[in-house]
């Protein structure tokens, strides 16, 4: 089949906009197309998904989403969106779907919309982001005979199996119906295999960083009176370890060190974090900035000296990072030393003793010791920053990641063709 696509019309539907993709068969040879399925498209915390979508070379992306947010931050040329909204209704609905994944009728999660959108996209391969949507769409992609790649990132490797059973993906046929399943690190990949994914279908897909945008800047104190700056960025949920970070910097303060601690983000632990700052008399040291844009986050990176990411396994939900926080990659790409934990795939991202320090989860004494060591020895920041930058260049350069991703698309198409 020949053809190329363009956005022909912007038509109104109930609750928002829908973009219909049309084709001109006579003028253009059909390019390879990949349908990216992600709802919503796209939260601040999922910039890494935008990197996958926006940097493709051989495949033209079409985003299929139930609703779109942050349009100005994550622009896409080709999108099929069912509705627009402020996200509150949809977020509640997403929780409902997550709890019932594998048991609800397909009509409840807009199966008709996805089936129609996939047909209109004329996709050669489908890339589904997160495991739960993969479960929900498995019958549709199978009936349309579309090759599928499903990427797992975090909660789908921890919370979903805890809620719905370790065999939730296997017993519902996800691994049987899909061609490729990806995880961002070896720990996450092993977890995927433990959940029933055949080893020959489980692949690594690193998080990609745009190193052309993030240049290396050696960290140093500009004078004897400059205050070292510590940075945290993440959702205020248990797995991010913010409360442990605050307790650790409280111990650093008690040991007589001067510093400032900038906290970026928001979430359900906001009040607890603010109360802990007050209890530890850290008010003059800590500043909460709220949710910031990606550009603002990078500016904070360049203005700070030490990045803190003490991730933990949540005690009740057992939620983990799955792989590693993307902010750790971003921070190291700018040349900043980091302090993090032995958690999930973080040891693959942070080179202990070279690009930063790793400590056990929840150990605030060792966390404080690692921070103190960096504050006492600013002469090591430059070398540690170089190690981190070099590691990100080798493992997470977006150009290399995209080459790998498109090779996986090729493999999914080839595998599905042979299965036929």
C-alpha angles and dihedrals in degrees: 000000000000125000148108127214138230135170103267104175142006105218129184122241132175109295099005147337134323124194117212117209116218133184139221106206098180102058108038139042112237113263121211111269132201123194111215111204114201130142121225102022103231142358121183091248094060102063088130090068090054088054089057092049101042102043102052115133109185099025126062111221126226114187117214113193140156090227140354129230133176090026093169094053097044108032118180128184099213119040137152107202125177097201145344126229148137091275100239096107092041094048090054090047090050091057090050091052093047091055093049100037112142094022108056123091114260092239090067093065097045098266091165091057093050093046092051093043093051091050092050093048092059086210122186091204136009123225111197116193114218128009100258094062086046088058092048096049100039095102094047096050090045093052092046088050092232122157110240137207116188120194120206118203115166130305090044089064096046119015098035095054090046092053098040104023135275090268096050094117097040098046091049094053101246096133091043094053099041129074105205132024121187138198127183098235143014094263091053091045091053089050089052090054091048088056090059106271111145109248092234090058097048115092139172117247110177123210107258125225123199099233093182089068097040109059125187117263119181112230118232140143111259093212144352090267098052113112117229111242125218120198134204125180127178148088113300095245129122098258092060091062097222095149090053089049091054092048090050095051087047088061090046089054092049090054089062103258123141118220144128125241118208116196119197122191141037141233147127094314093059096107092043090051093049091047091050091051088053094046092051092046092240096137094115092047103045132064125185112211100179123218112342135187122258090255091052090049091054090049089054089050092056091047095050133070108206129034120210124203111159098172119184140182107261110247099221106026094031087222114166137181088258089209121001133302111271089221088069089060093045093049093050092046088063092051101259122145113233141207116207143144140264092259132137110313096341092108087061091053101041118051103217111232092006111058094012144317131289124204134178118276116275094006099133093174093059090039090056091045092054092049091047092051091055093046091051094049111044087155087076096053096087095052093044090049090052091052091051094047092048091050092052091048090053099043109021109030103141093224091058092044092052091050089054092046094052090048088056090051088053090049093049091053093046093047093048091048092053092047089057 
